[in-house]
Short mmCIF file of C-alpha atoms in Angstrom, two decimals:
data_model
loop_
_atom_site.label_atom_id
_atom_site.label_comp_id
_atom_site.label_asym_id
_atom_site.label_seq_id
_atom_site.Cartn_x
_atom_site.Cartn_y
_atom_site.Cartn_z
CA UNK Z 1 123.62 -3.55 64.78
CA UNK Z 2 121.24 -1.29 62.35
CA UNK Z 3 122.65 1.42 60.49
CA UNK Z 4 120.79 4.14 61.92
CA UNK Z 5 123.27 2.39 65.20
CA UNK Z 6 125.82 3.98 63.72
CA UNK Z 7 128.10 6.68 65.52
CA UNK Z 8 127.06 10.24 64.80
CA UNK Z 9 128.89 13.17 65.72
CA UNK Z 10 129.28 14.00 69.03
CA UNK Z 11 130.51 17.26 69.43
CA UNK Z 12 128.30 20.08 67.67
CA UNK Z 13 129.95 22.63 65.14
CA UNK Z 14 129.58 25.69 68.24
CA UNK Z 15 131.47 23.43 70.82
CA UNK Z 16 133.78 22.72 68.17
CA UNK Z 17 134.34 26.54 67.23
CA UNK Z 18 134.50 26.97 70.73
CA UNK Z 19 137.51 24.81 71.32
CA UNK Z 20 139.49 26.11 68.00
CA UNK Z 21 139.12 30.01 69.74
CA UNK Z 22 140.32 28.53 72.54
CA UNK Z 23 143.27 27.02 70.63
CA UNK Z 24 144.41 30.12 68.98
CA UNK Z 25 143.78 32.04 72.33
CA UNK Z 26 146.34 29.52 73.81
CA UNK Z 27 148.74 30.08 70.61
CA UNK Z 28 148.58 33.60 70.85
CA UNK Z 29 149.10 33.36 74.72
CA UNK Z 30 152.13 31.35 74.31
CA UNK Z 31 153.76 33.66 71.58
CA UNK Z 32 152.91 36.83 74.06
CA UNK Z 33 154.83 34.75 76.76
CA UNK Z 34 158.11 34.30 75.29
CA UNK Z 35 157.71 38.49 75.29
CA UNK Z 36 158.15 38.27 79.26
CA UNK Z 37 161.36 36.84 81.30
CA UNK Z 38 160.68 34.63 82.96
CA UNK Z 39 163.46 32.08 82.99
CA UNK Z 40 163.12 28.61 83.40
CA UNK Z 41 159.51 29.49 83.91
CA UNK Z 42 159.46 30.90 79.71
CA UNK Z 43 159.75 27.26 79.44
CA UNK Z 44 157.60 25.88 81.75
CA UNK Z 45 154.80 27.63 81.20
CA UNK Z 46 154.94 27.54 77.24
CA UNK Z 47 155.27 23.49 77.75
CA UNK Z 48 152.05 23.87 80.02
CA UNK Z 49 150.22 25.86 77.42
CA UNK Z 50 151.42 22.66 74.75
CA UNK Z 51 150.25 20.15 76.68
CA UNK Z 52 147.14 21.86 77.34
CA UNK Z 53 146.21 22.83 73.74
CA UNK Z 54 147.28 19.03 72.81
CA UNK Z 55 144.60 17.87 75.25
CA UNK Z 56 142.08 19.91 73.64
CA UNK Z 57 143.03 18.38 70.16
CA UNK Z 58 142.86 15.34 71.06
CA UNK Z 59 139.57 15.58 73.24
CA UNK Z 60 137.61 17.24 71.23
CA UNK Z 61 139.02 17.28 67.95
CA UNK Z 62 140.26 13.30 67.64
CA UNK Z 63 137.49 12.26 69.68
CA UNK Z 64 138.98 10.70 72.22
CA UNK Z 65 136.55 11.67 75.00
CA UNK Z 66 133.60 9.69 73.36
CA UNK Z 67 135.81 6.81 72.30
CA UNK Z 68 135.72 3.37 73.87
CA UNK Z 69 138.31 2.16 76.65
CA UNK Z 70 140.29 0.02 73.72
CA UNK Z 71 141.36 3.16 71.81
CA UNK Z 72 141.67 5.06 75.10
CA UNK Z 73 143.70 2.13 76.01
CA UNK Z 74 146.04 2.38 72.89
CA UNK Z 75 146.78 6.30 73.34
CA UNK Z 76 147.42 6.53 76.48
CA UNK Z 77 150.45 3.60 75.97
CA UNK Z 78 151.54 6.02 73.62
CA UNK Z 79 151.88 8.84 76.19
CA UNK Z 80 153.15 6.30 78.75
CA UNK Z 81 156.00 5.17 76.45
CA UNK Z 82 157.32 8.55 75.88
CA UNK Z 83 156.93 9.32 79.19
CA UNK Z 84 159.13 5.87 80.02
CA UNK Z 85 161.38 7.40 77.29
CA UNK Z 86 161.80 10.60 78.75
CA UNK Z 87 162.13 9.15 82.06
CA UNK Z 88 165.06 7.52 81.29
CA UNK Z 89 167.16 9.59 79.26
CA UNK Z 90 166.98 12.25 81.97
CA UNK Z 91 167.68 9.94 84.07
CA UNK Z 92 171.28 9.36 81.88
CA UNK Z 93 171.34 12.94 81.17
CA UNK Z 94 171.79 13.86 84.96
CA UNK Z 95 173.78 11.17 86.15
CA UNK Z 96 176.24 11.23 83.29
CA UNK Z 97 178.94 13.89 85.20
CA UNK Z 98 178.68 11.22 88.26
CA UNK Z 99 181.47 9.59 89.03
CA UNK Z 100 181.40 6.22 87.90
CA UNK Z 101 181.63 3.08 89.96
CA UNK Z 102 185.13 1.72 90.67
CA UNK Z 103 184.20 -1.98 88.83
CA UNK Z 104 183.06 0.20 86.06
CA UNK Z 105 185.66 2.31 85.09
CA UNK Z 106 188.35 0.54 82.47
CA UNK Z 107 191.60 0.16 83.77
CA UNK Z 108 194.72 0.24 81.50
CA UNK Z 109 195.85 -2.83 80.35
CA UNK Z 110 199.53 -3.60 81.15
CA UNK Z 111 200.89 -4.21 77.39
CA UNK Z 112 204.46 -6.17 77.12
CA UNK Z 113 207.33 -5.13 74.54
CA UNK Z 114 207.25 -7.04 71.50
CA UNK Z 115 210.58 -8.04 70.71
CA UNK Z 116 211.50 -7.81 67.11
CA UNK Z 117 212.23 -11.31 65.33
CA UNK Z 118 214.66 -10.83 62.45
CA UNK Z 119 213.75 -12.37 59.16
CA UNK Z 120 215.35 -15.59 58.74
CA UNK Z 121 214.06 -16.55 55.38
CA UNK Z 122 211.54 -18.90 54.34
CA UNK Z 123 212.31 -22.53 54.69
CA UNK Z 124 212.19 -24.99 51.58
CA UNK Z 125 209.73 -27.09 52.19
CA UNK Z 126 210.67 -30.02 49.62
CA UNK Z 127 214.07 -30.46 51.29
CA UNK V 1 121.36 7.37 54.79
CA UNK V 2 123.36 4.23 52.77
CA UNK V 3 124.42 1.41 55.53
CA UNK V 4 127.92 1.33 56.64
CA UNK V 5 129.47 -2.12 54.96
CA UNK V 6 130.59 -4.73 57.52
CA UNK V 7 132.96 -6.92 56.38
CA UNK V 8 132.82 -10.63 56.79
CA UNK V 9 135.56 -11.15 59.63
CA UNK V 10 133.94 -8.65 61.80
CA UNK V 11 130.55 -9.55 63.70
CA UNK V 12 129.03 -5.98 63.46
CA UNK V 13 129.81 -2.24 62.36
CA UNK V 14 130.86 -1.64 65.98
CA UNK V 15 133.52 -4.10 65.99
CA UNK V 16 134.57 -2.75 62.75
CA UNK V 17 135.06 0.49 63.72
CA UNK V 18 136.79 -0.54 67.00
CA UNK V 19 138.91 -1.87 64.83
CA UNK V 20 140.16 0.51 62.50
CA UNK V 21 140.44 3.10 65.04
CA UNK V 22 142.81 0.87 67.82
CA UNK V 23 144.79 0.09 64.57
CA UNK V 24 145.21 3.90 64.01
CA UNK V 25 145.88 4.52 67.61
CA UNK V 26 148.71 1.80 67.23
CA UNK V 27 149.85 3.88 64.47
CA UNK V 28 150.10 7.03 65.94
CA UNK V 29 151.92 5.73 68.87
CA UNK V 30 154.71 4.26 66.85
CA UNK V 31 154.77 7.73 65.48
CA UNK V 32 154.92 9.49 69.05
CA UNK V 33 157.57 7.48 69.75
CA UNK V 34 159.35 8.27 66.52
CA UNK V 35 158.92 12.52 67.08
CA UNK V 36 159.46 12.08 70.67
CA UNK V 37 163.11 10.30 70.07
CA UNK V 38 163.88 13.19 68.35
CA UNK V 39 162.21 15.94 70.27
CA UNK V 40 164.04 14.69 73.68
CA UNK V 41 167.55 14.51 71.50
CA UNK V 42 167.00 18.33 71.01
CA UNK V 43 166.15 18.91 74.60
CA UNK V 44 169.15 16.87 75.57
CA UNK V 45 171.27 19.14 73.60
CA UNK V 46 169.39 21.87 74.50
CA UNK V 47 170.41 21.85 78.20
CA UNK V 48 173.53 20.79 77.38
CA UNK V 49 174.24 23.74 75.33
CA UNK V 50 171.92 26.65 76.23
CA UNK V 51 173.79 29.30 75.09
CA UNK V 52 174.37 28.40 71.59
CA UNK V 53 171.17 26.87 71.15
CA UNK V 54 169.50 30.31 72.62
CA UNK V 55 171.56 32.55 70.07
CA UNK V 56 170.58 30.02 66.97
CA UNK V 57 167.11 30.14 68.48
CA UNK V 58 166.82 34.33 67.93
CA UNK V 59 167.46 34.07 64.08
CA UNK V 60 164.44 32.01 63.49
CA UNK V 61 161.97 33.59 61.59
CA UNK V 62 159.37 33.92 64.58
CA UNK V 63 156.53 35.58 62.78
CA UNK V 64 156.37 33.06 60.22
CA UNK V 65 156.28 30.22 63.00
CA UNK V 66 153.86 31.77 64.28
CA UNK V 67 151.65 32.25 61.23
CA UNK V 68 152.10 28.80 60.29
CA UNK V 69 150.75 27.69 63.86
CA UNK V 70 147.40 29.82 63.68
CA UNK V 71 147.79 27.55 60.03
CA UNK V 72 147.95 24.47 61.69
CA UNK V 73 145.34 24.53 64.18
CA UNK V 74 143.13 26.16 61.39
CA UNK V 75 143.25 23.37 59.17
CA UNK V 76 142.91 21.00 62.47
CA UNK V 77 139.53 22.89 62.74
CA UNK V 78 138.42 22.42 58.95
CA UNK V 79 139.09 18.32 59.23
CA UNK V 80 137.55 18.39 62.34
CA UNK V 81 134.49 19.78 60.61
CA UNK V 82 134.77 17.59 57.61
CA UNK V 83 134.87 14.44 59.85
CA UNK V 84 131.86 15.82 61.39
CA UNK V 85 129.84 15.80 57.71
CA UNK V 86 131.41 12.82 57.46
CA UNK V 87 129.37 11.18 59.81
CA UNK V 88 126.49 13.14 59.34
CA UNK V 89 126.86 11.72 55.26
CA UNK V 90 126.57 14.82 53.82
CA UNK V 91 129.14 14.32 51.55
CA UNK V 92 129.11 17.70 49.76
CA UNK V 93 130.15 19.22 53.08
CA UNK V 94 132.71 16.46 54.05
CA UNK V 95 134.30 17.54 50.55
CA UNK V 96 134.56 20.72 51.16
CA UNK V 97 135.91 20.63 54.40
CA UNK V 98 138.20 18.10 53.27
CA UNK V 99 139.43 20.21 49.97
CA UNK V 100 140.17 23.36 52.46
CA UNK V 101 141.97 21.16 54.98
CA UNK V 102 144.08 20.52 52.08
CA UNK V 103 145.00 23.82 50.87
CA UNK V 104 145.34 25.34 54.46
CA UNK V 105 148.01 22.11 54.77
CA UNK V 106 149.80 23.09 51.44
CA UNK V 107 149.89 26.65 52.57
CA UNK V 108 151.91 25.44 55.89
CA UNK V 109 154.26 23.18 53.56
CA UNK V 110 154.60 26.56 51.63
CA UNK V 111 155.67 28.79 54.11
CA UNK V 112 158.04 26.42 55.78
CA UNK V 113 160.06 25.85 52.47
CA UNK V 114 160.12 29.72 52.27
CA UNK V 115 161.61 30.07 55.56
CA UNK V 116 163.99 27.37 55.05
CA UNK V 117 165.02 29.13 51.88
CA UNK V 118 165.37 32.43 54.27
CA UNK V 119 167.59 30.45 56.84
CA UNK V 120 169.54 28.79 54.05
CA UNK V 121 170.27 32.32 52.63
CA UNK V 122 171.67 33.29 55.97
CA UNK V 123 174.16 30.58 55.67
CA UNK V 124 172.20 28.35 58.07
CA UNK V 125 172.37 25.29 56.35
CA UNK V 126 174.25 22.76 58.17
CA UNK V 127 177.45 21.53 56.24
CA UNK V 128 180.66 23.16 54.62
CA UNK V 129 179.07 26.43 53.84
CA UNK V 130 177.51 26.94 57.24
CA UNK V 131 177.90 30.88 58.38
CA UNK V 132 178.14 31.40 61.67
CA UNK V 133 179.15 35.09 63.19
CA UNK V 134 178.25 34.76 67.24
CA UNK V 135 181.11 34.81 68.74
CA UNK V 136 179.33 34.15 72.01
CA UNK V 137 177.85 30.70 70.93
CA UNK V 138 179.59 27.81 69.66
CA UNK V 139 179.73 27.48 65.94
CA UNK V 140 179.34 23.28 66.07
CA UNK V 141 176.85 24.18 68.72
CA UNK V 142 175.02 26.62 66.97
CA UNK V 143 174.84 23.83 63.48
CA UNK V 144 174.15 21.64 65.54
CA UNK V 145 170.98 22.97 66.51
CA UNK V 146 169.96 23.40 62.85
CA UNK V 147 170.84 20.29 62.18
CA UNK V 148 167.98 19.47 64.59
CA UNK V 149 166.08 22.09 63.07
CA UNK V 150 165.98 21.24 59.54
CA UNK V 151 165.94 17.20 60.43
CA UNK V 152 162.68 17.73 62.82
CA UNK V 153 160.72 20.51 60.52
CA UNK V 154 161.71 18.59 57.49
CA UNK V 155 160.26 15.11 58.70
CA UNK V 156 157.65 16.89 60.55
CA UNK V 157 156.70 18.79 57.17
CA UNK V 158 157.01 15.25 54.97
CA UNK V 159 154.39 13.83 57.46
CA UNK V 160 151.72 16.92 56.37
CA UNK V 161 152.55 16.70 52.46
CA UNK V 162 151.59 12.97 53.12
CA UNK V 163 148.52 14.01 54.97
CA UNK V 164 147.38 17.08 52.22
CA UNK V 165 148.07 14.17 49.39
CA UNK V 166 145.75 11.61 51.29
CA UNK V 167 143.06 14.04 52.04
CA UNK V 168 142.90 14.78 48.29
CA UNK V 169 142.75 11.55 47.51
CA UNK V 170 140.05 10.63 49.69
CA UNK V 171 138.10 13.69 48.92
CA UNK V 172 138.44 13.62 45.08
CA UNK V 173 137.43 9.78 45.66
CA UNK V 174 134.53 10.26 47.69
CA UNK V 175 133.38 12.18 45.04
CA UNK V 176 133.41 9.92 42.41
CA UNK V 177 131.33 7.60 45.04
CA UNK V 178 134.47 5.47 45.27
CA UNK V 179 132.21 2.39 48.00
CA UNK V 180 134.68 2.07 50.85
CA UNK V 181 135.11 5.80 51.65
CA UNK V 182 131.75 7.10 50.34
CA UNK V 183 129.98 4.86 52.49
CA UNK V 184 132.02 4.86 55.66
CA UNK V 185 132.91 7.58 57.97
CA UNK V 186 135.63 5.79 59.68
CA UNK V 187 138.02 6.17 56.63
CA UNK V 188 137.87 9.91 56.80
CA UNK V 189 138.00 10.15 60.24
CA UNK V 190 141.17 7.99 60.49
CA UNK V 191 142.95 10.60 58.13
CA UNK V 192 141.27 13.27 60.88
CA UNK V 193 143.55 11.40 63.49
CA UNK V 194 146.46 11.53 61.34
CA UNK V 195 145.83 15.25 60.86
CA UNK V 196 145.19 16.11 64.19
CA UNK V 197 148.54 14.41 65.10
CA UNK V 198 150.73 16.16 63.29
CA UNK V 199 148.80 19.30 64.37
CA UNK V 200 150.14 18.20 68.16
CA UNK V 201 153.44 17.14 67.23
CA UNK V 202 153.67 21.61 65.83
CA UNK V 203 152.16 22.63 69.08
CA UNK V 204 155.36 21.22 70.61
CA UNK V 205 157.86 22.23 68.13
CA UNK V 206 156.68 26.09 67.83
CA UNK V 207 157.68 27.06 71.14
CA UNK V 208 161.01 24.59 71.43
CA UNK V 209 162.22 26.11 68.48
CA UNK V 210 160.87 29.47 67.83
CA UNK V 211 160.21 30.57 71.32
CA UNK V 212 163.71 30.21 73.32
CA UNK V 213 164.08 32.25 76.50
CA UNK V 214 167.37 33.93 76.44
CA UNK V 215 169.51 32.50 79.24
CA UNK V 216 169.88 33.86 82.44
#
């Protein structure tokens, strides 16, 4: 590959400025949304906005949109691992107050009473 | 335009650049898991103790958190500009935007330290001297919230501080025409990836800690 073929900037400055403006607008909307009582909707919308902002940053600022397949695959792997961890943890979290299977429940071990043996002195090994 | 150096283990520039980028994304994947564990831990505890976490969350300095969000998004934009000019081999512009990014990052860290100091002044530093006066929310649970808050934001600020140092050092070396950084735009791009990743972490931390809705 010749130096002239080396990758140059894919996104123009006006496009990046547009994305920056969108990010600021989304950040302000997150803040504004927190003043409206929507219950669980607040959290869901805030997370949806956060995911949108992340996609913008990853696609444009991190330039993943124009990357080759292998970097995209590694980036996707990170998200997959995170999703897997979240799924397993949420599964554990939602089940931990359920009744456990009987075979998993620890049973009390019957302990035998220990009868004390009176001390009878050391045996003299020389005799 | 100076030619990009190709090291002997690579066939061409293209393969070299891809290897660099994949390596950085692999590192970022491990970082995703690192912060992912902390955020999942926080989410689980918040689901278990919604009242205490909401009460503790309302003592957060929302204004400082919001300003910091805007500051970090701005730094991401300036970093993207630095990478843009690095690809165009316009080193003067590149250095200027890198220094600008580092300064904005330093402002974020300074605001964060100021906020921690305010929180600690109100007795919200977990430990023996932790102060909690809300009778409707448990003290231990509120202390847990602040423990997670200091841990996660602390680790995030540490990442950003490392970013500031690296960006400043690189800008200095490019200014001194250090061959590896001056002739090759990829190191700047890789540091940019790291910087944007730290920004993304904050994008999630901001609503999680600062914008907790009151429980129904």
